[in-house]
PDB file of C-alpha atoms and ligand atoms in Angstrom:
ATOM      1  CA  MET K  15      66.832  59.986 160.416  1.00 70.00           C
ATOM      2  CA  ALA K  16      66.460  55.932 160.104  1.00 86.00           C
ATOM      3  CA  GLU K  17      69.399  54.188 158.527  1.00 94.00           C
ATOM      4  CA  THR K  18      69.158  51.682 156.154  1.00 98.00           C
ATOM      5  CA  ILE K  19      71.177  49.361 154.108  1.00 98.00           C
ATOM      6  CA  PHE K  20      72.484  50.920 151.747  1.00 98.00           C
ATOM      7  CA  SER K  21      74.101  52.863 155.162  1.00 98.00           C
ATOM      8  CA  LYS K  22      75.758  49.219 155.445  1.00 98.00           C
ATOM      9  CA  ILE K  23      77.446  49.681 152.255  1.00 98.00           C
ATOM     10  CA  ILE K  24      78.778  53.496 152.829  1.00 98.00           C
ATOM     11  CA  ARG K  25      80.640  52.244 156.077  1.00 98.00           C
ATOM     12  CA  LYS K  26      81.650  48.327 154.093  1.00 98.00           C
ATOM     13  CA  GLU K  27      79.819  46.074 156.850  1.00 98.00           C
ATOM     14  CA  ILE K  28      78.082  44.698 154.271  1.00 98.00           C
ATOM     15  CA  PRO K  29      79.885  43.927 149.985  1.00 98.00           C
ATOM     16  CA  ALA K  30      78.649  45.821 147.268  1.00 98.00           C
ATOM     17  CA  GLU K  31      80.478  46.247 143.915  1.00 98.00           C
ATOM     18  CA  ILE K  32      81.677  49.237 143.949  1.00 98.00           C
ATOM     19  CA  VAL K  33      82.019  51.666 140.739  1.00 98.00           C
ATOM     20  CA  PHE K  34      82.066  54.541 142.173  1.00 98.00           C
ATOM     21  CA  GLU K  35      83.656  56.592 145.303  1.00 98.00           C
ATOM     22  CA  ASN K  36      84.496  60.187 146.203  1.00 98.00           C
ATOM     23  CA  GLU K  37      83.289  62.751 149.651  1.00 98.00           C
ATOM     24  CA  THR K  38      79.707  62.716 148.914  1.00 98.00           C
ATOM     25  CA  VAL K  39      78.660  60.425 146.789  1.00 98.00           C
ATOM     26  CA  LEU K  40      78.806  56.002 146.646  1.00 99.00           C
ATOM     27  CA  ALA K  41      77.852  54.176 143.499  1.00 99.00           C
ATOM     28  CA  PHE K  42      77.431  50.990 143.511  1.00 99.00           C
ATOM     29  CA  LYS K  43      76.160  47.675 141.119  1.00 98.00           C
ATOM     30  CA  ASP K  44      72.246  47.309 141.471  1.00 99.00           C
ATOM     31  CA  ILE K  45      71.634  42.955 143.095  1.00 98.00           C
ATOM     32  CA  LYS K  46      68.675  42.794 140.553  1.00 98.00           C
ATOM     33  CA  PRO K  47      69.957  43.960 137.435  1.00 98.00           C
ATOM     34  CA  GLN K  48      67.398  44.979 135.299  1.00 98.00           C
ATOM     35  CA  ALA K  49      69.698  45.935 132.718  1.00 98.00           C
ATOM     36  CA  PRO K  50      73.412  45.491 131.035  1.00 98.00           C
ATOM     37  CA  VAL K  51      74.728  48.018 133.200  1.00 98.00           C
ATOM     38  CA  HIS K  52      72.100  49.047 136.518  1.00 98.00           C
ATOM     39  CA  VAL K  53      74.185  51.272 138.888  1.00 99.00           C
ATOM     40  CA  LEU K  54      72.627  53.149 142.344  1.00 99.00           C
ATOM     41  CA  ILE K  55      73.656  56.383 142.930  1.00 99.00           C
ATOM     42  CA  ILE K  56      73.860  57.576 146.824  1.00 98.00           C
ATOM     43  CA  PRO K  57      74.355  60.837 148.688  1.00 98.00           C
ATOM     44  CA  LYS K  58      76.379  59.170 151.397  1.00 98.00           C
ATOM     45  CA  ASP K  59      74.434  61.746 154.141  1.00 96.00           C
ATOM     46  CA  VAL K  60      71.489  59.392 155.300  1.00 96.00           C
ATOM     47  CA  ILE K  61      68.473  61.370 152.658  1.00 96.00           C
ATOM     48  CA  PRO K  62      65.400  59.020 152.418  1.00 97.00           C
ATOM     49  CA  SER K  63      64.297  60.143 149.841  1.00 97.00           C
ATOM     50  CA  THR K  64      64.063  63.492 146.062  1.00 97.00           C
ATOM     51  CA  ARG K  65      61.027  64.539 149.095  1.00 96.00           C
ATOM     52  CA  GLU K  66      63.955  65.754 150.699  1.00 96.00           C
ATOM     53  CA  ILE K  67      66.032  67.710 148.923  1.00 95.00           C
ATOM     54  CA  ILE K  68      65.353  71.520 149.544  1.00 91.00           C
ATOM     55  CA  GLY K  69      66.234  74.377 147.366  1.00 89.00           C
ATOM     56  CA  SER K  70      70.246  75.297 147.861  1.00 87.00           C
ATOM     57  CA  ASN K  71      70.551  72.700 150.812  1.00 91.00           C
ATOM     58  CA  HIS K  72      71.195  69.770 148.706  1.00 95.00           C
ATOM     59  CA  SER K  73      72.665  71.508 145.194  1.00 95.00           C
ATOM     60  CA  LYS K  74      75.683  71.032 145.552  1.00 96.00           C
ATOM     61  CA  LEU K  75      74.874  67.226 146.436  1.00 97.00           C
ATOM     62  CA  LEU K  76      73.064  67.503 143.369  1.00 97.00           C
ATOM     63  CA  GLY K  77      76.117  68.062 141.816  1.00 97.00           C
ATOM     64  CA  ASP K  78      78.271  66.181 142.951  1.00 98.00           C
ATOM     65  CA  LEU K  79      75.839  62.908 141.960  1.00 98.00           C
ATOM     66  CA  PHE K  80      75.184  63.975 138.364  1.00 98.00           C
ATOM     67  CA  ASP K  81      79.292  64.525 137.658  1.00 98.00           C
ATOM     68  CA  ALA K  82      79.407  61.017 138.996  1.00 98.00           C
ATOM     69  CA  THR K  83      76.623  60.024 136.995  1.00 98.00           C
ATOM     70  CA  ASN K  84      78.248  61.395 134.211  1.00 98.00           C
ATOM     71  CA  LYS K  85      81.882  59.724 135.115  1.00 98.00           C
ATOM     72  CA  ILE K  86      80.569  55.930 135.722  1.00 98.00           C
ATOM     73  CA  ALA K  87      78.520  56.187 131.662  1.00 98.00           C
ATOM     74  CA  ASN K  88      81.417  57.389 131.312  1.00 98.00           C
ATOM     75  CA  ASP K  89      83.299  55.069 132.137  1.00 98.00           C
ATOM     76  CA  LEU K  90      80.903  52.214 131.808  1.00 98.00           C
ATOM     77  CA  GLY K  91      80.963  52.773 127.913  1.00 98.00           C
ATOM     78  CA  ILE K  92      77.454  53.519 127.681  1.00 98.00           C
ATOM     79  CA  SER K  93      77.254  57.179 127.893  1.00 98.00           C
ATOM     80  CA  LYS K  94      77.142  57.494 123.802  1.00 98.00           C
ATOM     81  CA  ASP K  95      74.895  55.122 122.755  1.00 98.00           C
ATOM     82  CA  GLY K  96      72.037  57.265 125.597  1.00 98.00           C
ATOM     83  CA  PHE K  97      71.030  55.562 129.421  1.00 98.00           C
ATOM     84  CA  ARG K  98      68.285  56.187 131.483  1.00 98.00           C
ATOM     85  CA  LEU K  99      67.812  58.154 135.292  1.00 98.00           C
ATOM     86  CA  VAL K 100      65.185  56.847 137.962  1.00 98.00           C
ATOM     87  CA  ILE K 101      64.242  58.191 140.707  1.00 98.00           C
ATOM     88  CA  ASN K 102      61.621  56.414 142.553  1.00 98.00           C
ATOM     89  CA  CYS K 103      60.574  57.640 145.813  1.00 98.00           C
ATOM     90  CA  GLY K 104      58.104  56.445 147.788  1.00 98.00           C
ATOM     91  CA  ASP K 105      55.237  54.165 147.501  1.00 98.00           C
ATOM     92  CA  ASN K 106      53.654  54.604 144.639  1.00 97.00           C
ATOM     93  CA  GLY K 107      57.089  55.405 143.258  1.00 98.00           C
ATOM     94  CA  GLY K 108      57.572  51.968 144.229  1.00 97.00           C
ATOM     95  CA  GLN K 109      60.308  53.479 146.631  1.00 98.00           C
ATOM     96  CA  GLU K 110      61.559  50.620 148.165  1.00 98.00           C
ATOM     97  CA  VAL K 111      65.122  51.592 150.519  1.00 98.00           C
ATOM     98  CA  TYR K 112      64.157  54.695 151.789  1.00 98.00           C
ATOM     99  CA  HIS K 113      68.060  56.107 150.962  1.00 98.00           C
ATOM    100  CA  LEU K 114      67.933  58.079 148.673  1.00 98.00           C
ATOM    101  CA  HIS K 115      69.132  56.380 145.533  1.00 98.00           C
ATOM    102  CA  MET K 116      69.064  56.883 141.646  1.00 98.00           C
ATOM    103  CA  HIS K 117      68.974  53.795 139.072  1.00 98.00           C
ATOM    104  CA  LEU K 118      71.488  54.063 135.892  1.00 98.00           C
ATOM    105  CA  LEU K 119      70.192  52.027 133.356  1.00 98.00           C
ATOM    106  CA  GLY K 120      72.237  51.575 130.207  1.00 98.00           C
ATOM    107  CA  GLY K 121      73.490  49.275 127.857  1.00 98.00           C
ATOM    108  CA  ARG K 122      70.408  48.249 125.625  1.00 98.00           C
ATOM    109  CA  LYS K 123      67.439  50.169 124.367  1.00 97.00           C
ATOM    110  CA  LEU K 124      64.792  50.151 127.394  1.00 97.00           C
ATOM    111  CA  ASN K 125      61.297  50.682 127.078  1.00 96.00           C
ATOM    112  CA  TRP K 126      58.842  53.920 127.587  1.00 97.00           C
ATOM    113  CA  PRO K 127      56.240  54.009 129.226  1.00 94.00           C
ATOM    114  CA  PRO K 128      57.427  52.247 132.431  1.00 90.00           C
ATOM    115  CA  GLY K 129      54.919  50.337 134.215  1.00 81.00           C
TER     116      GLY K 129
HETATM  117  P1  AMP B 202      64.178  51.393 144.367  1.00 67.82           P
HETATM  118  O1  AMP B 202      62.972  50.231 144.581  1.00 67.82           O
HETATM  119  O2  AMP B 202      64.412  52.674 143.480  1.00 67.82           O
HETATM  120  O3  AMP B 202      64.231  51.989 146.551  1.00 67.82           O
HETATM  121  O4  AMP B 202      65.241  50.542 143.971  1.00 67.82           O
HETATM  122  C1  AMP B 202      66.256  50.185 145.271  1.00 67.82           C
HETATM  123  C2  AMP B 202      67.122  48.720 144.908  1.00 67.82           C
HETATM  124  O5  AMP B 202      68.231  48.548 145.328  1.00 67.82           O
HETATM  125  C3  AMP B 202      66.052  47.637 143.906  1.00 67.82           C
HETATM  126  O6  AMP B 202      66.756  47.937 142.642  1.00 67.82           O
HETATM  127  C4  AMP B 202      67.230  46.302 144.027  1.00 67.82           C
HETATM  128  O7  AMP B 202      67.798  45.200 143.693  1.00 67.82           O
HETATM  129  C5  AMP B 202      68.299  47.429 145.519  1.00 67.82           C
HETATM  130  N1  AMP B 202      68.941  46.622 145.965  1.00 67.82           N
HETATM  131  C6  AMP B 202      68.697  46.520 147.520  1.00 67.82           C
HETATM  132  N2  AMP B 202      69.690  45.958 148.127  1.00 67.82           N
HETATM  133  C7  AMP B 202      71.005  46.012 147.147  1.00 67.82           C
HETATM  134  C8  AMP B 202      72.411  45.014 147.964  1.00 67.82           C
HETATM  135  N3  AMP B 202      71.805  45.490 149.243  1.00 67.82           N
HETATM  136  N4  AMP B 202      73.151  45.665 147.092  1.00 67.82           N
HETATM  137  C9  AMP B 202      72.801  46.329 145.944  1.00 67.82           C
HETATM  138  N5  AMP B 202      71.368  46.826 145.432  1.00 67.82           N
HETATM  139  C10 AMP B 202      70.201  46.670 146.801  1.00 67.82           C
END
C-alpha cells in the first residue's frame, strides 16, 4: 500500500507535535488546526481509509484508537465539555491524506451540520 506523509511522521523523519504514542497508535497536532484542540489519531499500520477496516481483523486496532482518543481528550482537557471525532473517507468525504486518521476537535463549540 502506498505510503503518505504520515508514514514519515511515524518514522520521525519529519517533525510533528506528538501528543500520544504506543505500539499501534500515534497522535499529533494537525498542522492547520480548525479548533483550539485539533489532533490526528492514526494507526501505525498503513491503512488508506476507513473502507479498509474489515470485521474482526481490525477490532483490536479500533479499540486501541478509541482508548488513545479518550486518554488524549482527558490529557488535553476537552473530555468534560465534549469534542468531535471525524473520519473523512474518499473524495466525497474530503479525505486528503490516504492514511486512516481520526480528527479529534475540541476546545470550542463546534457547528453542525458540517459543510
Ligand atoms: P483529511 O482531509 O481528513 O485527509 O485530513 C488531513 C489532515 O492532515 C489535514 O487536516 C491537514 O492539515 C493534516 N496534515 C497534513 N500534513 C500534516 C503534517 N505534516 N502534520 C500535521 N498535520 C498534517
